[in-house]
PDB file of C-alpha atoms and ligand atoms in Angstrom:
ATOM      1  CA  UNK A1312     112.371 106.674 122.263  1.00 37.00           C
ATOM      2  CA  UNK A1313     109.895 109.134 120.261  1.00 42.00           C
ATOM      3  CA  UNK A1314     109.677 106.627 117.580  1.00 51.00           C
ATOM      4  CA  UNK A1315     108.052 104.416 120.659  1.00 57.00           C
ATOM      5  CA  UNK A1316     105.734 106.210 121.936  1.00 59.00           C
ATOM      6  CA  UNK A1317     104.408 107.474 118.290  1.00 80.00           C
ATOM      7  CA  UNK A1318     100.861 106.729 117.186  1.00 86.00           C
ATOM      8  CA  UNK A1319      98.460 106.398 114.297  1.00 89.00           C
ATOM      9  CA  UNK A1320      95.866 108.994 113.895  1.00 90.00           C
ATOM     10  CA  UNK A1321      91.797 107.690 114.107  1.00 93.00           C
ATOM     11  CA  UNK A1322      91.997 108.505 110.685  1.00 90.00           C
ATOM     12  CA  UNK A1323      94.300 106.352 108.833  1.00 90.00           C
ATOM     13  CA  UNK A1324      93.256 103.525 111.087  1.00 93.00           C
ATOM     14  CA  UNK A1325      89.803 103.878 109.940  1.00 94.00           C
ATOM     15  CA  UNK A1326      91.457 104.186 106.509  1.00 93.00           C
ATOM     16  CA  UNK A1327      93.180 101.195 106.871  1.00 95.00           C
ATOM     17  CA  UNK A1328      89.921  99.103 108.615  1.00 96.00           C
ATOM     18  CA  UNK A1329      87.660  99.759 105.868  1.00 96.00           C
ATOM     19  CA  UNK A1330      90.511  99.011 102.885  1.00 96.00           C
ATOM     20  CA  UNK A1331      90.464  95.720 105.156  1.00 97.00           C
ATOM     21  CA  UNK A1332      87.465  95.003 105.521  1.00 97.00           C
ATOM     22  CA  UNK A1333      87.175  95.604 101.368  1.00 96.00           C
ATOM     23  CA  UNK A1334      89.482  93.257 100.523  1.00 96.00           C
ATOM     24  CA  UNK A1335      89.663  90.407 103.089  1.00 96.00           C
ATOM     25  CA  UNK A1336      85.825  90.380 104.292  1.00 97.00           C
ATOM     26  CA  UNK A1337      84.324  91.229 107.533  1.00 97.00           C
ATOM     27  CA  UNK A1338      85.369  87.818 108.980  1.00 96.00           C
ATOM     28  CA  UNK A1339      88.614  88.327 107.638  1.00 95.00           C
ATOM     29  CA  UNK A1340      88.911  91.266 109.258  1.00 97.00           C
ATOM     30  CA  UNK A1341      87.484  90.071 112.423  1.00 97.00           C
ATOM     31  CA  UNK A1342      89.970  87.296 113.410  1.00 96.00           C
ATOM     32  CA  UNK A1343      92.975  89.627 112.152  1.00 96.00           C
ATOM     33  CA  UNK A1344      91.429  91.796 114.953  1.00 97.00           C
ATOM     34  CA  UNK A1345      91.204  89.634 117.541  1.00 97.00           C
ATOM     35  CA  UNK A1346      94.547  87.917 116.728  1.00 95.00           C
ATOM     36  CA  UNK A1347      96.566  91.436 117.508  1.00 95.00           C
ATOM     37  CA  UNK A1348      94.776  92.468 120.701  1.00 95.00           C
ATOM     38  CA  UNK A1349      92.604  95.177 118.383  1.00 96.00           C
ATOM     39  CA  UNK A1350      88.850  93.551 119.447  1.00 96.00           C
ATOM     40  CA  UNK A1351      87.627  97.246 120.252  1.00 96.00           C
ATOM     41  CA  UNK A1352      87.631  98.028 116.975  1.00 97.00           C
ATOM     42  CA  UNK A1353      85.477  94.758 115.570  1.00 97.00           C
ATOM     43  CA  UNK A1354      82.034  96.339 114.353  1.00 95.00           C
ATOM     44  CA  UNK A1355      83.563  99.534 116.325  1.00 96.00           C
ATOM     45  CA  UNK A1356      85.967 101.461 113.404  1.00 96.00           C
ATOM     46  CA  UNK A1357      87.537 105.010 114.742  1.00 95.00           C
ATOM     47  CA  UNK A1358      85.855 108.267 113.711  1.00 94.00           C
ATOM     48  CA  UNK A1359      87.366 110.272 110.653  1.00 90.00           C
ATOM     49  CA  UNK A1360      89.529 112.742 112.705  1.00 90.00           C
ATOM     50  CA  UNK A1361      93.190 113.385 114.007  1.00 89.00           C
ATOM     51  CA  UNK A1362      93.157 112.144 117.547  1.00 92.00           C
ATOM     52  CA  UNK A1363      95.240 109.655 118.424  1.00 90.00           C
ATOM     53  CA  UNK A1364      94.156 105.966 118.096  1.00 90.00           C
ATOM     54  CA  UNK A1365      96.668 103.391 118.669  1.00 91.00           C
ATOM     55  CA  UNK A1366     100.228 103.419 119.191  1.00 90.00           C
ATOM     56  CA  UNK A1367     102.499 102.473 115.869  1.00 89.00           C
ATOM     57  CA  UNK A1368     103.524  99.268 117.231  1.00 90.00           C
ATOM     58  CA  UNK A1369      99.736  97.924 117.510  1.00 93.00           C
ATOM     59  CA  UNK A1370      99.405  99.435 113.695  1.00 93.00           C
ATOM     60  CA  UNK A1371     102.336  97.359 113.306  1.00 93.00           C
ATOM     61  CA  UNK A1372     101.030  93.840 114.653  1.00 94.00           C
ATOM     62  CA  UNK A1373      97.735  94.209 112.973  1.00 96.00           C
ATOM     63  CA  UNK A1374      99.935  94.221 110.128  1.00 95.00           C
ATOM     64  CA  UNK A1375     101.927  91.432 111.087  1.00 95.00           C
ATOM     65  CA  UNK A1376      98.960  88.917 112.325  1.00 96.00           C
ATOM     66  CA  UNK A1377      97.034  89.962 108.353  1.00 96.00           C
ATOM     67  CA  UNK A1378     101.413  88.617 107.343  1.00 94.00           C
ATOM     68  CA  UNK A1379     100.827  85.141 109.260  1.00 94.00           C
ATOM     69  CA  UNK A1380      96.978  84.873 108.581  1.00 94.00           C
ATOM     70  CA  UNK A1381      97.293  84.284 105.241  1.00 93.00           C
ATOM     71  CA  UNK A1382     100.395  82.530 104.947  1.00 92.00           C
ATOM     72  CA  UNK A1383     102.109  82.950 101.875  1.00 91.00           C
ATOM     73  CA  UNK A1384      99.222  85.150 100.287  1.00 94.00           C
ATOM     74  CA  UNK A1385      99.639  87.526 103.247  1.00 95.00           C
ATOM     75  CA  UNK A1386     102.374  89.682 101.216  1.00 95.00           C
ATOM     76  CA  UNK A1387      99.309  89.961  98.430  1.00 96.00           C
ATOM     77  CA  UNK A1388      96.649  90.896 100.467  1.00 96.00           C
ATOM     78  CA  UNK A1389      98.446  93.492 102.337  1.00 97.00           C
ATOM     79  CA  UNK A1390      99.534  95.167  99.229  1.00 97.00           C
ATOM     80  CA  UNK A1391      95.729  94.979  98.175  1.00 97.00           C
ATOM     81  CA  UNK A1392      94.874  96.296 101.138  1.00 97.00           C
ATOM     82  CA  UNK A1393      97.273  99.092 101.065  1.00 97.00           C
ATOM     83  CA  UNK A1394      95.791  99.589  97.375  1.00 97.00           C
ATOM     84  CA  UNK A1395      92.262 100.006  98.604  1.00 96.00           C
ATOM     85  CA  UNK A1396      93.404 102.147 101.092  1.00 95.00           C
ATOM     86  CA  UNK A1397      94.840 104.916  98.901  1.00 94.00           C
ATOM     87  CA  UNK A1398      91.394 104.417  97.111  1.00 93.00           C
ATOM     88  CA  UNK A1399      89.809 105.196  99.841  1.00 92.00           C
ATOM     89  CA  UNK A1400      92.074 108.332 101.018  1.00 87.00           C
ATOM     90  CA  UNK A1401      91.048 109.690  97.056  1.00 86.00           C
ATOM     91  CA  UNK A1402      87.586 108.900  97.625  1.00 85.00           C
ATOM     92  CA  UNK A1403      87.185 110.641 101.363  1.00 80.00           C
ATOM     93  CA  UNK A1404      90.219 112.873 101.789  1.00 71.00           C
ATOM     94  CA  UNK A1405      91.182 113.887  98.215  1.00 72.00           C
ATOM     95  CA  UNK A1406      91.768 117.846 100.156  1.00 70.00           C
ATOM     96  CA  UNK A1407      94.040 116.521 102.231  1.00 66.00           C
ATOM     97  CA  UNK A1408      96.367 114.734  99.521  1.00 66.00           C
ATOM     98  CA  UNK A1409      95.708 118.222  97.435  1.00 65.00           C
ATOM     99  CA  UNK A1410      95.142 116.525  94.939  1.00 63.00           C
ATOM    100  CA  UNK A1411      93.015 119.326  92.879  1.00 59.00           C
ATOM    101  CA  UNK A1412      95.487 120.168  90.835  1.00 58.00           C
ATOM    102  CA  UNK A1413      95.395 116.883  88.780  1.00 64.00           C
ATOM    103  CA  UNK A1414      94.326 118.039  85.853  1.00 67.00           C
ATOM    104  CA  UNK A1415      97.516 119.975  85.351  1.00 73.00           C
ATOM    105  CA  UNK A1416      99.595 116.201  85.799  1.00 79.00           C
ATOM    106  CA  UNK A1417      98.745 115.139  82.744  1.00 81.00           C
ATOM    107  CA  UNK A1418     101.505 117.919  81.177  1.00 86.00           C
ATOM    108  CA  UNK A1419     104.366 116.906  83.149  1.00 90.00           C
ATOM    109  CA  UNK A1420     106.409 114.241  82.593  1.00 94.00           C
ATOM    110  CA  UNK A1421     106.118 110.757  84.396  1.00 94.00           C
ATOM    111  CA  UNK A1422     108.511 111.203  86.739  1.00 96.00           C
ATOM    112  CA  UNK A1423     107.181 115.804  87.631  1.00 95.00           C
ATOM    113  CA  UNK A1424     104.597 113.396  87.664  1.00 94.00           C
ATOM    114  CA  UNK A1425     105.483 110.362  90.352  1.00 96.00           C
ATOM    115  CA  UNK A1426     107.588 112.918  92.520  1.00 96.00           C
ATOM    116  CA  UNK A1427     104.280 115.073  92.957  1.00 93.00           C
ATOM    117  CA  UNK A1428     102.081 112.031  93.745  1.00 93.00           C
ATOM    118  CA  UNK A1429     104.996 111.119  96.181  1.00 96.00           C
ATOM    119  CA  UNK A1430     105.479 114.522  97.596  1.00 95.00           C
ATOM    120  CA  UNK A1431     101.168 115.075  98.332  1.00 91.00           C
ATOM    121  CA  UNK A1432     101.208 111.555 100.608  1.00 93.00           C
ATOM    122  CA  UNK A1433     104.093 112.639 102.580  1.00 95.00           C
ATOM    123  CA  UNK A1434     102.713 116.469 103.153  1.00 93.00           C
ATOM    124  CA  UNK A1435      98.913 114.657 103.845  1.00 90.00           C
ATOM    125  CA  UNK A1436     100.567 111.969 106.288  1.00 90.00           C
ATOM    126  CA  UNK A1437     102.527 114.934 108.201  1.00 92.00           C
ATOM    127  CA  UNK A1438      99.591 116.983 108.340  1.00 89.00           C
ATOM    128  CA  UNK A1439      97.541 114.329 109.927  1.00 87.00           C
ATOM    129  CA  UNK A1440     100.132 113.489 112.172  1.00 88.00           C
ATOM    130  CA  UNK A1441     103.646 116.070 112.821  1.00 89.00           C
ATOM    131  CA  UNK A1442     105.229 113.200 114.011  1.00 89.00           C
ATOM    132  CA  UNK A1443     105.524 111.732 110.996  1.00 93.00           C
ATOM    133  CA  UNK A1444     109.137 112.048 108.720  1.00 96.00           C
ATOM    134  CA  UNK A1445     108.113 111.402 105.490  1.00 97.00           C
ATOM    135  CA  UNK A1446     109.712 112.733 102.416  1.00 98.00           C
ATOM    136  CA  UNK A1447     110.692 112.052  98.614  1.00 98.00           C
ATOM    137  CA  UNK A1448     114.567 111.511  97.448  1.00 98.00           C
ATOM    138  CA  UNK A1449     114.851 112.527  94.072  1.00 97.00           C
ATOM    139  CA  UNK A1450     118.642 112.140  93.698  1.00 97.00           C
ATOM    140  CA  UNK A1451     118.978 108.209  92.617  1.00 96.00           C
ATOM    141  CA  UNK A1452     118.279 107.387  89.177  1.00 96.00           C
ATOM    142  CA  UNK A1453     114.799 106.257  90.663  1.00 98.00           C
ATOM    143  CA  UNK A1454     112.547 108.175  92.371  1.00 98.00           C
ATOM    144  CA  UNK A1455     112.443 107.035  96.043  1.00 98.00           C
ATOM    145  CA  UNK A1456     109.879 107.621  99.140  1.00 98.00           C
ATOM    146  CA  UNK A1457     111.388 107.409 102.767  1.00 98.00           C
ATOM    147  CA  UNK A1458     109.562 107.149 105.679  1.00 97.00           C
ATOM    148  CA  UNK A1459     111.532 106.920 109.130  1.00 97.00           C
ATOM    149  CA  UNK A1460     108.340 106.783 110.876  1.00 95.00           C
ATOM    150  CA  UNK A1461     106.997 104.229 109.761  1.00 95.00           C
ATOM    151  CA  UNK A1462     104.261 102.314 111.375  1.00 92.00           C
ATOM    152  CA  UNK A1463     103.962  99.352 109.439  1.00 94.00           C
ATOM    153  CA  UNK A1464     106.988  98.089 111.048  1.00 94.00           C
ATOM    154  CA  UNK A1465     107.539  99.388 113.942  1.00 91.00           C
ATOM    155  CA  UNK A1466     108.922  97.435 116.754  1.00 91.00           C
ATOM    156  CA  UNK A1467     109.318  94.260 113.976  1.00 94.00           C
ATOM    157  CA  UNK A1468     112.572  92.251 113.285  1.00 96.00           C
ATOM    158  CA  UNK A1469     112.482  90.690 109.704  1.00 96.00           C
ATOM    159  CA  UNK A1470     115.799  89.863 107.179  1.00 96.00           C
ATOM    160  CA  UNK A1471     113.200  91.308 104.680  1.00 96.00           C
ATOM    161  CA  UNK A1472     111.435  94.041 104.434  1.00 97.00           C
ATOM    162  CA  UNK A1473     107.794  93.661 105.430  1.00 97.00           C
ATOM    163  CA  UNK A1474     105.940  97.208 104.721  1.00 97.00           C
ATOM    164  CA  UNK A1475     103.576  95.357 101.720  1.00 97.00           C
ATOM    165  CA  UNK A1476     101.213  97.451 102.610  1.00 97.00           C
ATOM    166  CA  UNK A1477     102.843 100.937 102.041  1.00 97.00           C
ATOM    167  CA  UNK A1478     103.882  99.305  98.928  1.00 98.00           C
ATOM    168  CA  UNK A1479     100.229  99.032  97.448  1.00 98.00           C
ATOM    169  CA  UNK A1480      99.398 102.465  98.885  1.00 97.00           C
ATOM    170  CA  UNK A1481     102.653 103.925  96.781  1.00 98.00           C
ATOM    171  CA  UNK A1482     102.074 101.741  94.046  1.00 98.00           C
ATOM    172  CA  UNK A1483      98.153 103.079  93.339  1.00 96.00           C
ATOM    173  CA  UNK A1484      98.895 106.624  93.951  1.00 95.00           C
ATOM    174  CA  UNK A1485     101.957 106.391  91.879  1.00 96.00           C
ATOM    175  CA  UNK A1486      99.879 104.392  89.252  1.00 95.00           C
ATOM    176  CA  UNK A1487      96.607 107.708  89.544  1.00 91.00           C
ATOM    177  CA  UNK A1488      99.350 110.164  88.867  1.00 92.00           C
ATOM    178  CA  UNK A1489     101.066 108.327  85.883  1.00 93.00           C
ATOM    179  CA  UNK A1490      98.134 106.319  84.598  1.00 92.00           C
ATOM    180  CA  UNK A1491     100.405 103.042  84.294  1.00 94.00           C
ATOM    181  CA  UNK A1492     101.251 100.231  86.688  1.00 95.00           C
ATOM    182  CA  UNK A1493     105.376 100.809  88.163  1.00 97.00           C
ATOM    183  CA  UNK A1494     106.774  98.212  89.949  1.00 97.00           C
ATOM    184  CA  UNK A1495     107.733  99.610  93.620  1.00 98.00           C
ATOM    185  CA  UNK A1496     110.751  97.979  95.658  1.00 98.00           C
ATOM    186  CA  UNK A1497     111.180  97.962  99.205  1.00 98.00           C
ATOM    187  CA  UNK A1498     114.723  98.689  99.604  1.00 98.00           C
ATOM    188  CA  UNK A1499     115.193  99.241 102.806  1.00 98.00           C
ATOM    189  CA  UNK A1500     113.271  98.984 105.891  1.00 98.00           C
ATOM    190  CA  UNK A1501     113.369  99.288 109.844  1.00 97.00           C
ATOM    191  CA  UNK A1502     112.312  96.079 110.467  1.00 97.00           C
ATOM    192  CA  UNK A1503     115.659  95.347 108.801  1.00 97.00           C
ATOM    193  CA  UNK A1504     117.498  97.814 111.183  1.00 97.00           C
ATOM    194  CA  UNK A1505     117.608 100.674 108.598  1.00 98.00           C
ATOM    195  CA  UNK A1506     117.336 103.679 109.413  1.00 97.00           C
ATOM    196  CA  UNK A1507     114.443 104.087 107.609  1.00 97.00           C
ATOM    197  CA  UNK A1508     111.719 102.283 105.212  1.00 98.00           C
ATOM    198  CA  UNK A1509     112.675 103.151 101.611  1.00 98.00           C
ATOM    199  CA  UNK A1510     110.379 102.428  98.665  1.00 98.00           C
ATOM    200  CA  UNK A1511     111.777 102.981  95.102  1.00 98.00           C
ATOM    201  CA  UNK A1512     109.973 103.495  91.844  1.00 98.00           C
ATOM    202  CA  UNK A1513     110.473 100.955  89.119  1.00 97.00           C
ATOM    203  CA  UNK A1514     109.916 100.558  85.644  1.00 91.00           C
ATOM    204  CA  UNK A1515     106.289 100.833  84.439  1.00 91.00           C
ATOM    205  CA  UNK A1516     104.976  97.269  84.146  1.00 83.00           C
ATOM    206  CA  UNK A1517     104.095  97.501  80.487  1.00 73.00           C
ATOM    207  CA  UNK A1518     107.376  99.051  79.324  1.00 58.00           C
TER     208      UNK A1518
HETATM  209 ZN1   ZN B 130     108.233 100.230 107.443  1.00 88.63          ZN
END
């Protein structure tokens, strides 16, 4: 029942409003708003902090309602969205992904270099929020992040996974710490009835 009752920080909701807003327009945004019971939040986005702000499952219908909004571009814009939004957690809380370091990246090797990326966005999730159970699995052939807490989904039923946009978020941070474009793969997801949302790292794109 935890996994119920768990909820999204103001924070990453305001995170996630803005990337909105960026990519499908204030309208956009508006109707997606209105269409999963989140009006108080039209022209009204959460403050920057760490208090609670909606429970998962609302995350997880806003998500949903930008899914059947756009039809068959909604798996796009999501991942755009999710995109933007890891732009934005650079731009606004770059101390919280501890992310300083960066400069010594560039002397690892891609993957040192896609299992740190992976490893700073599950410590900054958890230390917004210590509900969250995120972590990286570096024991497959590819490098994998795992969330069991995932919000995107939670409380959905789908044959396929539907987390797009953690995969854009994944996808741009993995793409800042490498400096190329890797395809990432939903593998598993609680939608689904895994146990938990599982996004691998593919090949780079231009390999
Ligand atoms: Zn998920």
């Amino acid at each position: 029942m935890a996994k119920e009752d768990a909820v999204t920080v103001n924070a990453l909701v305001r995170q996630a409003l803005v990337a909105a807003q960026e990519v499908m327009g204030e309208n956009g945004l508006n109707a997606v708003l209105r269409a999963s019971g989140l009006e108080h939040f039209v022209g009204n986005f959460p403050p920057n902090d760490l208090n609670p702000s909606i429970q998962a499952s609302q995350y997880a219908r806003f998500n949903a309602a930008i899914e059947e909004f756009y039809g068959r571009g909604g798996r796009g814009m999501l991942k755009r969205i999710g995109k933007a939004s890891f732009e934005y957690g650079m731009r606004e809380q770059s101390a919280l992904l501890g992310i300083a370091a960066g400069a010594a990246l560039k002397l690892l090797p891609e993957r040192q270099k896609i299992k740190f990326i992976l490893n700073q966005v599950a410590g900054a999730l958890k230390k917004t929020n210590p509900q969250v159970e995120a972590w990286v699995d570096d024991s497959g052939e590819r490098v994998a992040y795992l969330e069991s807490t995932c919000a995107i989904c939670q409380g959905r039923a789908s044959q396929t996974p539907v987390c797009h946009l953690y995969v854009g978020s994944i996808g741009e941070a993995v793409r800042w710490a490498t400096g190329r474009e890797h395809e990432i793969i939903e593998t598993q997801c609680i939608a689904r009835g895994d146990p938990h949302c599982r996004f691998e790292v593919g090949d780079a794109k231009d390999a």
